C-alpha cells in the first residue's frame, strides 16, 4: 500500500490524509483507554467492531437527514470521512444519571432524568476535558451562539435516533458523547456530526438485565469488552464475519 500521511494519532483512532482533497481516512485501533489514559490496554477486535458500529449509526443518521462526516467504509478498520475542523467540545447527552454526573450531583446511577441533559466539556486531555458552560464557550470563542443552537439541535436529534435504535434491540441509551465538525461550503459553514458513535462513547445497558454493553466493562473490569461490543453488533445485525458472540457467562 502506498505510504499515507498521518495527520493525527488519538487514543483510539489514527487519521490519515484521504485520497481526495477534503477527505480523511479514519483508522480504528484496538487500544482502549480510560480515566484520561491512566488505564490502558489493547483489546483485540475492538477497532473492527467500532468501525462497523460507527458506520451503522452514521449511515442511519444520514438516512434521517442528520448531517455527519461519514462517506464510506474502506475495510474492516478504516472508513473515509469528510475532513472538518473539530469544535473543541465534547457534547454529552444524558437520559439517565451515570458516570461523572451521578458522582458530581450525588444521584444514583440509573435514575431517569426529567429531560435529556446536554453538557459540554472543553476538549483538552492535559486538563482532563473539564466541564464548561455556554458562558465559557461564548467568552473564549469556541463556538458562536448560532453554532450552539445548531449543536444542541444535532445532539438532541442524535439522542432521539440512537435511543430509538437501541430500544429496538432491547438496549437503554443511558448517555453518549459526540463531537461536532465544521465544514466550509463556499462562503458558508455547516456543522456536522463527526468523530465516531460507538460503545466507546455511549453508555448502553440491557433493558431487561441492566447488563453493561459499553466501555464501562473496561473502565470497571466487568468482563470482556469485545464480548459486550459484539453483542451490540449482533443485535443490530452488524456483526463482522468471524467474530464470536458474547458468552452467556458474562454478567455484570
Ligand atoms: N465520554 C466519552 N469520552 C470522554 C468522556 C466521556 O466518550 O472523554 C462518554 C462516556 O462514554 C459516556 C458519556 O460520555 O457515555 C458521559 O461520560 P461521563 O461524563 O459520565 O464521564 P466518565 O464517567 O466516562 O468519566
mmCIF file with all atom_site columns, N, CA, C and O in Angstrom, residues 8 12 68 102 113 202 223 227 250:
data_model
loop_
_atom_site.group_PDB
_atom_site.id
_atom_site.type_symbol
_atom_site.label_atom_id
_atom_site.label_alt_id
_atom_site.label_comp_id
_atom_site.label_asym_id
_atom_site.label_entity_id
_atom_site.label_seq_id
_atom_site.pdbx_PDB_ins_code
_atom_site.Cartn_x
_atom_site.Cartn_y
_atom_site.Cartn_z
_atom_site.occupancy
_atom_site.B_iso_or_equiv
_atom_site.pdbx_formal_charge
_atom_site.auth_seq_id
_atom_site.auth_comp_id
_atom_site.auth_asym_id
_atom_site.auth_atom_id
_atom_site.pdbx_PDB_model_num
ATOM 1  N N  . UNK A 1 8   ? -2.999  12.729  12.405 1.00 0.00 ? 8   UNK A N  1
ATOM 2  C CA . UNK A 1 8   ? -3.208  12.829  13.848 1.00 0.00 ? 8   UNK A CA 1
ATOM 3  C C  . UNK A 1 8   ? -3.323  11.427  14.417 1.00 0.00 ? 8   UNK A C  1
ATOM 4  O O  . UNK A 1 8   ? -3.940  10.553  13.806 1.00 0.00 ? 8   UNK A O  1
ATOM 5  N N  . UNK A 1 12  ? -7.827  6.209   20.385 1.00 0.00 ? 12  UNK A N  1
ATOM 6  C CA . UNK A 1 12  ? -8.487  5.032   19.800 1.00 0.00 ? 12  UNK A CA 1
ATOM 7  C C  . UNK A 1 12  ? -8.463  5.022   18.270 1.00 0.00 ? 12  UNK A C  1
ATOM 8  O O  . UNK A 1 12  ? -8.820  4.018   17.664 1.00 0.00 ? 12  UNK A O  1
ATOM 9  N N  . UNK A 1 68  ? -23.528 14.345  8.777  1.00 0.00 ? 68  UNK A N  1
ATOM 10 C CA . UNK A 1 68  ? -22.376 13.782  9.503  1.00 0.00 ? 68  UNK A CA 1
ATOM 11 C C  . UNK A 1 68  ? -21.225 13.562  8.537  1.00 0.00 ? 68  UNK A C  1
ATOM 12 O O  . UNK A 1 68  ? -21.381 13.696  7.327  1.00 0.00 ? 68  UNK A O  1
ATOM 13 N N  . UNK A 1 102 ? -23.539 11.454  37.825 1.00 0.00 ? 102 UNK A N  1
ATOM 14 C CA . UNK A 1 102 ? -24.112 10.796  39.005 1.00 0.00 ? 102 UNK A CA 1
ATOM 15 C C  . UNK A 1 102 ? -23.246 11.123  40.226 1.00 0.00 ? 102 UNK A C  1
ATOM 16 O O  . UNK A 1 102 ? -23.751 11.430  41.310 1.00 0.00 ? 102 UNK A O  1
ATOM 17 N N  . UNK A 1 113 ? -33.682 10.852  34.127 1.00 0.00 ? 113 UNK A N  1
ATOM 18 C CA . UNK A 1 113 ? -33.632 12.315  34.236 1.00 0.00 ? 113 UNK A CA 1
ATOM 19 C C  . UNK A 1 113 ? -34.952 12.889  33.730 1.00 0.00 ? 113 UNK A C  1
ATOM 20 O O  . UNK A 1 113 ? -35.583 12.307  32.834 1.00 0.00 ? 113 UNK A O  1
ATOM 21 N N  . UNK A 1 202 ? -20.658 5.701   24.303 1.00 0.00 ? 202 UNK A N  1
ATOM 22 C CA . UNK A 1 202 ? -22.047 5.661   24.793 1.00 0.00 ? 202 UNK A CA 1
ATOM 23 C C  . UNK A 1 202 ? -22.094 4.822   26.069 1.00 0.00 ? 202 UNK A C  1
ATOM 24 O O  . UNK A 1 202 ? -21.222 3.995   26.294 1.00 0.00 ? 202 UNK A O  1
ATOM 25 N N  . UNK A 1 223 ? -15.626 -7.650  32.683 1.00 0.00 ? 223 UNK A N  1
ATOM 26 C CA . UNK A 1 223 ? -15.612 -8.805  31.781 1.00 0.00 ? 223 UNK A CA 1
ATOM 27 C C  . UNK A 1 223 ? -14.958 -8.445  30.460 1.00 0.00 ? 223 UNK A C  1
ATOM 28 O O  . UNK A 1 223 ? -14.121 -7.554  30.401 1.00 0.00 ? 223 UNK A O  1
ATOM 29 N N  . UNK A 1 227 ? -16.685 -9.028  23.892 1.00 0.00 ? 227 UNK A N  1
ATOM 30 C CA . UNK A 1 227 ? -17.949 -9.771  24.013 1.00 0.00 ? 227 UNK A CA 1
ATOM 31 C C  . UNK A 1 227 ? -19.114 -8.788  24.098 1.00 0.00 ? 227 UNK A C  1
ATOM 32 O O  . UNK A 1 227 ? -20.149 -8.969  23.464 1.00 0.00 ? 227 UNK A O  1
ATOM 33 N N  . UNK A 1 250 ? -21.087 -13.989 30.721 1.00 0.00 ? 250 UNK A N  1
ATOM 34 C CA . UNK A 1 250 ? -20.757 -12.589 31.067 1.00 0.00 ? 250 UNK A CA 1
ATOM 35 C C  . UNK A 1 250 ? -21.931 -11.940 31.777 1.00 0.00 ? 250 UNK A C  1
ATOM 36 O O  . UNK A 1 250 ? -22.995 -11.759 31.204 1.00 0.00 ? 250 UNK A O  1
#
